Coordinates of C-alpha atoms in Angstrom, one line a residue:
Chain Z
M1 CA -27.2 5.3 46.7
S2 CA -30.4 6.0 45.0
E3 CA -31.6 6.9 41.5
Q4 CA -34.5 9.2 40.6
F5 CA -36.9 9.1 37.7
Q6 CA -39.6 11.5 36.7
T7 CA -42.8 10.5 34.8
N8 CA -45.6 12.8 33.6
S9 CA -48.4 10.4 32.8
V10 CA -49.7 6.9 33.4
E11 CA -48.2 5.9 30.1
E12 CA -44.8 7.2 31.1
T13 CA -45.0 5.3 34.4
V14 CA -45.8 2.1 32.5
A15 CA -42.8 2.8 30.2
L16 CA -40.5 3.4 33.2
G17 CA -41.5 0.0 34.6
K18 CA -40.7 -1.6 31.2
R19 CA -37.3 0.1 31.0
L20 CA -36.2 -0.9 34.5
A21 CA -37.3 -4.5 34.2
G22 CA -33.9 -5.6 33.0
R23 CA -32.4 -4.7 36.3
F24 CA -34.1 -7.4 38.2
A25 CA -33.5 -11.1 38.4
I26 CA -35.0 -14.2 40.0
G27 CA -34.9 -13.9 43.8
D28 CA -35.3 -10.1 43.8
C29 CA -37.9 -8.5 46.0
I30 CA -39.1 -5.1 45.0
A31 CA -40.9 -3.0 47.6
M32 CA -43.3 -0.4 46.2
V33 CA -44.2 2.5 48.5
G34 CA -46.6 5.2 47.4
D35 CA -50.1 6.5 48.3
L36 CA -53.4 5.6 46.7
G37 CA -53.4 6.5 43.0
S38 CA -49.6 7.1 42.8
G39 CA -49.2 4.5 40.0
K40 CA -47.9 1.3 41.6
T41 CA -50.1 -1.0 39.5
A42 CA -49.2 0.9 36.4
F43 CA -45.5 0.6 37.1
V44 CA -45.9 -3.2 37.7
R45 CA -47.8 -3.5 34.3
G46 CA -44.7 -2.0 32.6
L47 CA -42.4 -4.3 34.6
A48 CA -44.5 -7.3 33.5
V49 CA -44.2 -6.3 29.8
G50 CA -40.4 -5.8 30.3
L51 CA -40.2 -9.3 31.7
G52 CA -41.9 -10.8 28.7
I53 CA -45.4 -11.3 30.1
V54 CA -47.2 -11.8 26.8
D55 CA -50.6 -10.4 27.7
E56 CA -50.1 -7.2 29.8
R57 CA -53.8 -7.2 30.4
M58 CA -53.2 -10.1 32.8
V59 CA -51.9 -7.4 35.2
S60 CA -54.4 -5.8 37.5
S61 CA -54.6 -4.7 41.1
P62 CA -54.1 -7.7 43.4
T63 CA -55.7 -5.8 46.4
Y64 CA -58.5 -8.4 46.6
V65 CA -56.7 -11.6 45.8
L66 CA -53.5 -10.6 47.6
V67 CA -51.2 -12.4 45.1
Q68 CA -51.2 -12.6 41.3
E69 CA -48.8 -14.6 39.3
Y70 CA -47.7 -13.9 35.8
V71 CA -45.6 -16.2 33.7
G72 CA -43.3 -14.7 31.1
R73 CA -39.6 -15.0 30.4
I74 CA -39.3 -14.8 34.2
R75 CA -42.1 -15.5 36.7
L76 CA -43.4 -12.4 38.3
Y77 CA -45.4 -12.5 41.6
H78 CA -47.5 -9.4 42.2
V79 CA -48.3 -8.9 45.9
D80 CA -50.6 -6.3 47.6
L81 CA -50.6 -5.8 51.3
Y82 CA -53.4 -3.1 51.3
R83 CA -55.9 -5.5 52.9
L84 CA -53.5 -7.0 55.4
P85 CA -53.7 -5.5 58.9
A86 CA -50.7 -7.4 60.3
A87 CA -48.8 -7.7 57.1
E88 CA -45.4 -8.4 58.8
D89 CA -46.6 -11.7 60.2
E90 CA -48.4 -12.7 57.0
L91 CA -45.5 -12.7 54.5
D92 CA -44.7 -16.3 55.5
N93 CA -48.3 -17.3 55.0
L94 CA -48.3 -15.7 51.6
G95 CA -45.3 -17.9 50.7
L96 CA -42.8 -15.1 50.1
D97 CA -39.8 -17.5 50.4
E98 CA -41.3 -19.9 47.8
M99 CA -42.0 -17.1 45.5
L100 CA -38.5 -15.7 45.7
S101 CA -37.1 -19.1 45.0
D102 CA -38.4 -19.1 41.4
G103 CA -39.4 -15.6 40.5
I104 CA -39.3 -11.9 41.0
V105 CA -41.6 -10.5 43.7
V106 CA -43.0 -7.0 43.5
I107 CA -45.0 -5.9 46.6
E108 CA -47.5 -3.0 46.6
W109 CA -48.0 -1.2 50.0
A110 CA -44.7 -2.7 51.1
D111 CA -44.3 -0.1 53.8
R112 CA -46.8 -2.2 55.8
A113 CA -44.2 -4.9 56.2
E114 CA -40.9 -3.4 55.4
N115 CA -39.2 -4.6 58.6
A116 CA -40.0 -8.2 57.6
L117 CA -38.6 -8.1 54.1
P118 CA -35.5 -10.2 53.5
K119 CA -32.5 -7.9 52.8
P120 CA -31.2 -6.9 50.5
Y121 CA -34.3 -5.7 48.6
W122 CA -35.1 -3.0 46.1
R123 CA -37.2 -0.1 47.2
I124 CA -39.2 2.1 44.8
A125 CA -40.8 5.1 46.5
I126 CA -43.4 7.1 44.4
K127 CA -44.1 10.7 45.2
P128 CA -47.0 12.4 43.4
T129 CA -45.7 15.9 42.3
G130 CA -48.8 17.0 40.4
Q131 CA -52.0 15.8 38.8
A132 CA -50.3 13.2 36.7
S133 CA -46.6 13.7 37.4
R134 CA -44.7 11.3 39.7
Q135 CA -41.2 11.1 41.1
F136 CA -39.7 7.6 41.5
T137 CA -36.8 6.9 43.8
L138 CA -35.1 3.5 43.3
E139 CA -32.7 2.2 45.9
R140 CA -31.1 -1.0 47.1
V141 CA -31.8 -1.5 50.8
G142 CA -29.5 -3.6 53.1
Chain V
M1 CA -74.7 -19.3 58.0
R2 CA -77.4 -18.5 55.5
N3 CA -79.4 -21.1 53.7
N4 CA -82.6 -21.5 51.8
Q5 CA -83.9 -25.0 52.3
K6 CA -86.2 -26.6 49.8
Q7 CA -87.8 -29.9 49.3
P8 CA -85.9 -32.0 46.8
S9 CA -87.9 -32.4 43.6
R10 CA -89.3 -35.8 42.6
F11 CA -87.9 -35.4 39.1
N12 CA -84.2 -35.7 39.5
P13 CA -82.1 -35.0 36.4
G14 CA -78.8 -35.4 38.3
L15 CA -77.7 -33.5 41.3
I16 CA -74.4 -31.7 41.4
V17 CA -72.8 -30.7 44.7
G18 CA -70.8 -27.5 44.3
I19 CA -68.1 -26.1 46.5
E20 CA -66.8 -22.5 46.6
S21 CA -63.9 -21.1 48.6
S22 CA -62.1 -18.7 46.3
C23 CA -62.0 -15.8 48.7
D24 CA -63.8 -14.9 51.9
E25 CA -66.8 -17.2 51.6
T26 CA -66.9 -20.9 52.3
A27 CA -69.9 -22.3 50.5
C28 CA -71.5 -25.6 49.5
A29 CA -74.7 -26.1 47.5
V30 CA -76.7 -28.8 45.8
V31 CA -78.3 -28.0 42.5
A32 CA -80.6 -30.1 40.3
G33 CA -80.6 -29.7 36.5
G34 CA -78.4 -26.6 36.7
R35 CA -81.1 -24.3 38.0
E36 CA -83.1 -25.8 40.8
V37 CA -81.2 -25.0 44.1
L38 CA -81.9 -27.7 46.7
S39 CA -79.6 -26.2 49.3
N40 CA -77.3 -23.2 49.4
V41 CA -75.1 -22.7 52.5
V42 CA -72.6 -19.9 52.8
A43 CA -70.3 -19.2 55.8
S44 CA -68.7 -15.7 55.4
Q45 CA -65.5 -14.5 56.9
A46 CA -66.5 -10.9 56.3
E47 CA -67.3 -10.4 60.0
L48 CA -64.0 -12.1 61.0
H49 CA -62.0 -9.9 58.6
A50 CA -63.9 -6.7 59.7
R51 CA -62.8 -7.4 63.2
F52 CA -59.2 -7.5 62.1
G53 CA -59.6 -4.6 59.7
G54 CA -58.8 -6.6 56.6
V55 CA -58.2 -10.1 55.3
V56 CA -55.7 -12.3 57.0
P57 CA -54.4 -15.1 54.8
E58 CA -53.6 -17.4 57.7
I59 CA -56.9 -16.8 59.3
A60 CA -58.6 -17.1 55.9
G61 CA -57.1 -20.5 55.2
R62 CA -57.8 -21.7 58.7
A63 CA -61.4 -20.3 58.6
H64 CA -62.1 -22.2 55.4
I65 CA -60.7 -25.4 56.9
E66 CA -62.8 -25.0 60.0
A67 CA -66.0 -24.1 58.0
I68 CA -65.8 -26.5 55.1
N69 CA -66.9 -29.7 56.7
P70 CA -69.9 -28.3 58.6
V71 CA -70.9 -26.3 55.5
I72 CA -70.8 -29.4 53.3
A73 CA -72.6 -31.5 55.9
Q74 CA -75.4 -28.9 56.1
A75 CA -75.8 -28.5 52.4
I76 CA -76.0 -32.2 51.6
D77 CA -78.3 -32.8 54.5
E78 CA -80.7 -30.1 53.5
A79 CA -80.8 -31.6 50.0
G80 CA -81.7 -34.9 51.4
I81 CA -78.4 -36.7 50.6
P82 CA -77.2 -39.1 53.3
P83 CA -74.0 -38.2 55.1
A84 CA -70.8 -38.4 53.0
N85 CA -69.2 -41.1 55.3
L86 CA -71.5 -43.6 53.7
P87 CA -69.5 -44.4 50.5
A88 CA -72.4 -45.4 48.2
S89 CA -74.7 -42.7 49.5
G90 CA -73.9 -40.0 47.0
K91 CA -74.7 -42.0 43.9
Q92 CA -77.8 -43.6 45.5
A93 CA -79.1 -40.1 46.2
G94 CA -78.5 -39.2 42.6
V95 CA -75.3 -37.2 42.8
A96 CA -73.8 -37.0 39.3
A97 CA -70.7 -35.0 40.1
V98 CA -68.9 -32.7 42.5
A99 CA -68.0 -29.3 41.2
V100 CA -65.5 -26.9 42.6
A101 CA -64.4 -23.3 41.8
N102 CA -60.7 -23.9 41.2
R103 CA -59.8 -20.6 39.6
P104 CA -59.2 -17.7 40.0
G105 CA -58.7 -16.7 43.7
L106 CA -56.6 -16.7 46.7
I107 CA -54.5 -19.9 46.3
G108 CA -54.5 -21.1 49.9
S109 CA -58.3 -20.6 50.0
L110 CA -59.0 -22.4 46.7
L111 CA -57.0 -25.4 47.8
V112 CA -59.2 -26.0 50.8
G113 CA -62.3 -26.3 48.6
L114 CA -60.4 -28.3 46.0
M115 CA -59.2 -30.9 48.5
A116 CA -62.7 -31.2 50.0
A117 CA -64.2 -31.6 46.5
K118 CA -61.7 -34.3 45.5
T119 CA -62.4 -36.2 48.8
L120 CA -66.1 -36.1 48.2
A121 CA -65.8 -37.2 44.5
W122 CA -63.5 -40.0 45.5
V123 CA -65.7 -41.3 48.3
W124 CA -68.8 -41.1 46.1
R125 CA -66.9 -42.4 43.0
V126 CA -68.3 -39.6 40.9
P127 CA -66.5 -37.2 38.5
I128 CA -65.0 -33.9 39.7
I129 CA -65.5 -30.7 37.7
G130 CA -63.3 -27.6 38.0
V131 CA -65.3 -24.4 37.3
N132 CA -64.1 -20.9 36.6
H133 CA -65.5 -18.8 39.5
I134 CA -66.2 -15.7 37.3
H135 CA -67.9 -17.8 34.6
A136 CA -70.1 -19.2 37.4
H137 CA -71.2 -15.7 38.3
A138 CA -72.6 -15.3 34.7
W139 CA -74.8 -18.4 35.3
A140 CA -76.2 -17.1 38.6
P141 CA -79.3 -15.4 37.1
A142 CA -80.6 -18.8 36.0
L143 CA -80.7 -20.1 39.6
D144 CA -84.2 -20.6 40.9
D145 CA -85.3 -18.8 37.7
E146 CA -85.9 -19.2 34.0
E147 CA -83.4 -20.3 31.4
I148 CA -81.1 -17.6 30.1
E149 CA -81.6 -16.7 26.4
Y150 CA -78.3 -16.8 24.6
P151 CA -76.3 -15.1 23.1
A152 CA -75.7 -12.8 26.1
V153 CA -73.3 -10.1 27.1
A154 CA -72.3 -10.5 30.8
L155 CA -70.7 -7.9 33.1
I156 CA -69.3 -9.5 36.2
A157 CA -68.1 -6.9 38.8
S158 CA -67.0 -7.5 42.3
G159 CA -64.2 -6.7 44.7
G160 CA -61.8 -8.8 42.8
H161 CA -63.1 -8.8 39.2
T162 CA -64.5 -6.6 36.5
S163 CA -65.0 -8.7 33.4
L164 CA -67.1 -8.4 30.3
Y165 CA -68.0 -11.6 28.3
L166 CA -69.8 -12.6 25.2
C167 CA -71.7 -15.8 26.3
R168 CA -72.9 -18.1 23.5
S169 CA -74.0 -20.7 25.9
P170 CA -73.7 -21.3 29.7
D171 CA -70.1 -22.6 29.3
G172 CA -69.2 -20.9 26.0
L173 CA -67.8 -17.6 27.3
E174 CA -65.4 -15.3 25.4
L175 CA -63.7 -12.7 27.5
L176 CA -64.1 -9.3 25.8
G177 CA -62.5 -7.1 28.4
A178 CA -61.5 -6.8 32.0
T179 CA -60.0 -4.2 34.3
I180 CA -56.4 -3.3 33.7
D181 CA -56.0 -1.9 37.2
D182 CA -58.6 -1.7 40.1
A183 CA -61.7 -3.9 40.1
A184 CA -65.0 -1.9 40.3
G185 CA -65.7 -3.2 43.9
E186 CA -62.2 -2.4 44.9
A187 CA -62.6 1.2 43.6
F188 CA -65.9 1.5 45.7
D189 CA -64.0 0.3 48.8
K190 CA -61.0 2.6 48.3
V191 CA -63.2 5.6 47.5
A192 CA -65.3 4.8 50.6
A193 CA -62.0 4.8 52.6
I194 CA -61.1 8.2 51.2
L195 CA -64.6 9.6 52.2
N196 CA -64.4 8.0 55.7
L197 CA -67.4 5.8 54.8
P198 CA -67.6 2.3 56.3
Y199 CA -66.4 -1.0 54.7
P200 CA -67.7 -2.6 52.5
G201 CA -67.7 0.5 50.3
G202 CA -70.4 -0.5 47.8
P203 CA -73.4 -0.3 50.0
A204 CA -72.0 2.7 51.9
I205 CA -71.5 4.7 48.7
D206 CA -74.9 3.6 47.3
Q207 CA -76.5 4.9 50.5
A208 CA -74.6 8.2 50.6
S209 CA -75.4 8.8 46.9
R210 CA -79.1 8.9 47.6
N211 CA -78.6 12.2 49.4
G212 CA -76.2 13.6 46.8
Q213 CA -76.3 15.2 43.4
A214 CA -74.7 13.1 40.8
D215 CA -73.9 16.1 38.6
A216 CA -72.5 18.3 41.3
I217 CA -68.9 17.1 40.5
K218 CA -68.0 15.6 37.2
F219 CA -65.4 12.9 37.6
P220 CA -63.5 11.6 34.6
R221 CA -64.9 8.6 32.7
S222 CA -62.0 6.4 31.8
L223 CA -63.0 4.7 28.6
L224 CA -59.5 3.8 27.3
K225 CA -58.4 4.1 23.7
G226 CA -60.6 3.4 20.6
Q227 CA -63.3 0.9 21.2
S228 CA -61.5 -0.8 24.1
L229 CA -63.7 -3.2 26.1
D230 CA -61.3 -3.1 29.1
F231 CA -61.9 -1.1 32.2
S232 CA -59.7 1.3 34.3
F233 CA -61.0 2.6 37.6
S234 CA -57.7 3.8 39.0
G235 CA -58.1 7.2 37.5
I236 CA -61.5 7.9 38.9
K237 CA -60.2 6.8 42.3
T238 CA -57.3 9.2 42.1
A239 CA -59.6 12.0 40.9
V240 CA -61.7 11.6 44.0
L241 CA -58.6 11.5 46.2
Y242 CA -57.3 14.8 44.7
H243 CA -60.7 16.4 44.8
V244 CA -60.7 15.7 48.6
N245 CA -57.1 16.3 49.4
G246 CA -56.0 18.7 46.7
V247 CA -53.7 18.1 43.8
P248 CA -50.2 17.1 44.9
G249 CA -47.7 20.0 44.7
S250 CA -50.4 22.6 44.5
I251 CA -50.3 25.3 47.2
R252 CA -53.7 24.3 48.5
A253 CA -52.9 20.6 48.8
G254 CA -53.5 19.5 52.4
V255 CA -54.1 23.1 53.6
E256 CA -57.6 24.1 52.6
K257 CA -58.5 20.6 51.6
G258 CA -59.0 17.3 53.5
I259 CA -62.0 15.2 54.4
E260 CA -62.4 16.8 57.8
R261 CA -63.6 20.1 56.2
L262 CA -66.2 18.4 54.1
G263 CA -69.8 18.3 55.3
E264 CA -72.2 15.4 54.9
K265 CA -73.8 17.1 51.8
E266 CA -70.4 17.4 50.0
I267 CA -69.5 13.9 50.8
S268 CA -72.8 12.7 49.4
D269 CA -72.2 14.7 46.3
I270 CA -68.8 13.2 45.8
A271 CA -70.2 9.7 46.4
A272 CA -73.0 10.3 43.9
G273 CA -70.6 11.8 41.3
F274 CA -68.2 8.9 41.7
Q275 CA -71.0 6.3 41.4
A276 CA -72.4 8.0 38.3
A277 CA -69.0 8.0 36.7
V278 CA -68.5 4.2 37.3
V279 CA -72.0 3.4 36.1
D280 CA -71.6 5.6 33.1
V281 CA -68.4 3.7 32.1
M282 CA -70.1 0.3 32.6
R283 CA -73.1 1.4 30.5
T284 CA -70.8 2.5 27.7
K285 CA -68.8 -0.7 27.8
I286 CA -71.9 -2.9 27.8
K287 CA -73.2 -1.0 24.8
R288 CA -69.8 -1.3 23.0
A289 CA -69.8 -5.0 23.8
V290 CA -73.3 -5.5 22.2
N291 CA -72.1 -3.6 19.1
F292 CA -68.8 -5.6 19.0
A293 CA -70.7 -8.9 19.2
R294 CA -72.9 -7.8 16.3
Q295 CA -70.2 -6.3 14.1
D296 CA -67.1 -8.4 14.8
R297 CA -68.7 -11.7 15.9
D298 CA -71.8 -11.7 13.8
T299 CA -73.7 -12.4 17.0
N300 CA -77.1 -10.8 17.8
V301 CA -77.1 -10.5 21.6
R302 CA -80.5 -11.1 23.2
T303 CA -79.7 -10.8 26.9
L304 CA -77.7 -8.6 29.3
I305 CA -76.4 -10.4 32.4
I306 CA -75.1 -8.5 35.4
G307 CA -73.4 -10.4 38.2
G308 CA -71.0 -10.2 41.2
G309 CA -71.4 -8.1 44.3
V310 CA -71.5 -4.8 42.4
A311 CA -74.7 -6.0 40.8
A312 CA -76.3 -5.0 44.1
N313 CA -75.7 -1.3 43.3
S314 CA -79.0 0.4 42.7
A315 CA -77.7 2.9 40.2
L316 CA -76.2 0.2 38.1
R317 CA -79.3 -1.9 38.2
E318 CA -81.4 1.1 37.1
A319 CA -78.9 2.0 34.3
V320 CA -78.9 -1.6 33.0
A321 CA -82.6 -1.9 33.1
E322 CA -82.9 1.2 31.1
L323 CA -80.3 0.1 28.6
G324 CA -82.0 -3.2 28.2
E325 CA -85.3 -1.5 27.3
K326 CA -83.5 0.8 24.9
L327 CA -81.7 -2.0 23.1
D328 CA -84.6 -4.4 23.4
L329 CA -82.6 -6.9 25.4
S330 CA -83.8 -8.9 28.3
V331 CA -81.9 -8.1 31.5
R332 CA -81.0 -10.8 34.0
I333 CA -79.7 -9.9 37.4
P334 CA -79.4 -12.7 40.0
A335 CA -81.3 -12.7 43.3
M336 CA -79.2 -11.0 46.0
E337 CA -77.9 -14.2 47.5
Y338 CA -76.6 -15.3 44.1
C339 CA -74.9 -12.0 43.3
T340 CA -72.3 -12.4 46.1
D341 CA -70.1 -15.5 46.2
N342 CA -72.0 -18.8 46.5
A343 CA -71.6 -22.4 45.5
A344 CA -75.0 -22.8 43.8
M345 CA -73.7 -20.9 40.8
V346 CA -70.7 -23.3 40.7
A347 CA -72.9 -26.4 40.8
G348 CA -75.3 -24.9 38.3
L349 CA -72.7 -24.1 35.7
A350 CA -71.0 -27.5 36.2
F351 CA -74.2 -29.1 35.0
H352 CA -73.5 -27.8 31.5
H353 CA -69.8 -29.0 31.7
L354 CA -71.1 -32.4 32.6
R355 CA -73.7 -32.5 29.8
V356 CA -70.9 -32.2 27.2
G357 CA -68.6 -34.6 29.1
K358 CA -66.2 -31.9 30.4
T359 CA -65.1 -33.5 33.6
D360 CA -61.7 -33.5 35.3
D361 CA -59.6 -36.0 37.2
F362 CA -57.8 -36.0 40.5
E363 CA -54.9 -34.0 38.9
L364 CA -57.2 -31.0 38.9
A365 CA -55.2 -28.0 40.3
A366 CA -56.0 -24.6 41.7
T367 CA -55.0 -21.5 39.7
A368 CA -54.7 -18.1 41.3
T369 CA -54.7 -15.9 38.1
V370 CA -56.5 -16.4 34.8
R371 CA -57.5 -14.2 32.0
R372 CA -60.2 -15.8 30.0

């Protein structure tokens, strides 16, 4: 079963992340799948705000550092697999298990390692439908 | 390994050994008095990662571990310090402290440098000093060069960071703004990938831009609301993507568009247009920061500092030089070897921490994410 959401601007994407934050709990893994510029980081910014991260400006793209950690009401780990050529083998090295033991993990470019994600996990697929409009599909996998 | 060996000076105001391992570079340097670089050794994993097509955390951690001891040995040897296995050697040679970039960065990589620094500090019985990697970039122009005149506005832009500071002193930095999505260097890398240009994207786009017309395509300048000093480069990146591939959902998307149909001239125009947009945003934010300092902080800025890998970009250097002239500010851009990650900037900045007694103990931890 999946749910769909439509946003029409970056601001609406941030708001959607904020609105859905309450659905996730410690130990949840959220796989974000969507092309360059589809709004993955913007969604995570909303998610962070919804989880009580005080300074939303802490949230930026983790492409370079691979993992960012934000502490709010709940700890949020923000992972990015864009620079990882063999991402499936690297999830262990990034410490995915440890992260899941005390926080929520959201992974950008998760399609690069989807077979290695511990089930069940949440999957959020983003499809650009126009200049700024995006269709989000949320589902529980496994 | 690169290095620039120098003869240790006779006047020795206290040497600091610096260690840097926050991302792809394993580095160690010895700096006297905060500015005089006695040795600067950098082992880069860039080649290693290029071979694998990206960064590999396991390899990154292992490469740091393999590189750290030889890099330290070379740096202290070049600076004329006896080997570290002679316990009293460091102090006898005038080592006042060991400094390490302990934040922000890739945690597994930071830990390698941190452990090495703790070991050295323990063997030599000298204080350890944890340094913010991005703050160290703002000190880099002083290395092998004149003192920086404060107050200054500093823009530090690299693959991982885009931060704007008001610097009242070498270690008195106030964060004015930072990127809320992609770092500038990351945007260069991703746009280069869209344009089928090689990695790293910065030099490739800089090069391609020379043959392009910056005003052929006008990409959006994302300045954010009001007088915001934050940056956003995600929108420019997406605009380039849609310029090349067509807007999603449009009939033409993926049909008439696509990188294959673009000639060299068009790619150069896109590169030049993108670079102009990024530089324009940076120029505007720097100007805003100088005004903000004057109006909201009662601080008359005297200097502009540009640091980080993106400081190598020729269009940015030109724009900042011009801006400095217009605003009557001196412009300080580090030598190339001190723009990219290095340990000399870490040791240099630590001198100012030490001067005011800001040292750490062996509880010092590594922190992946900071905003300050």
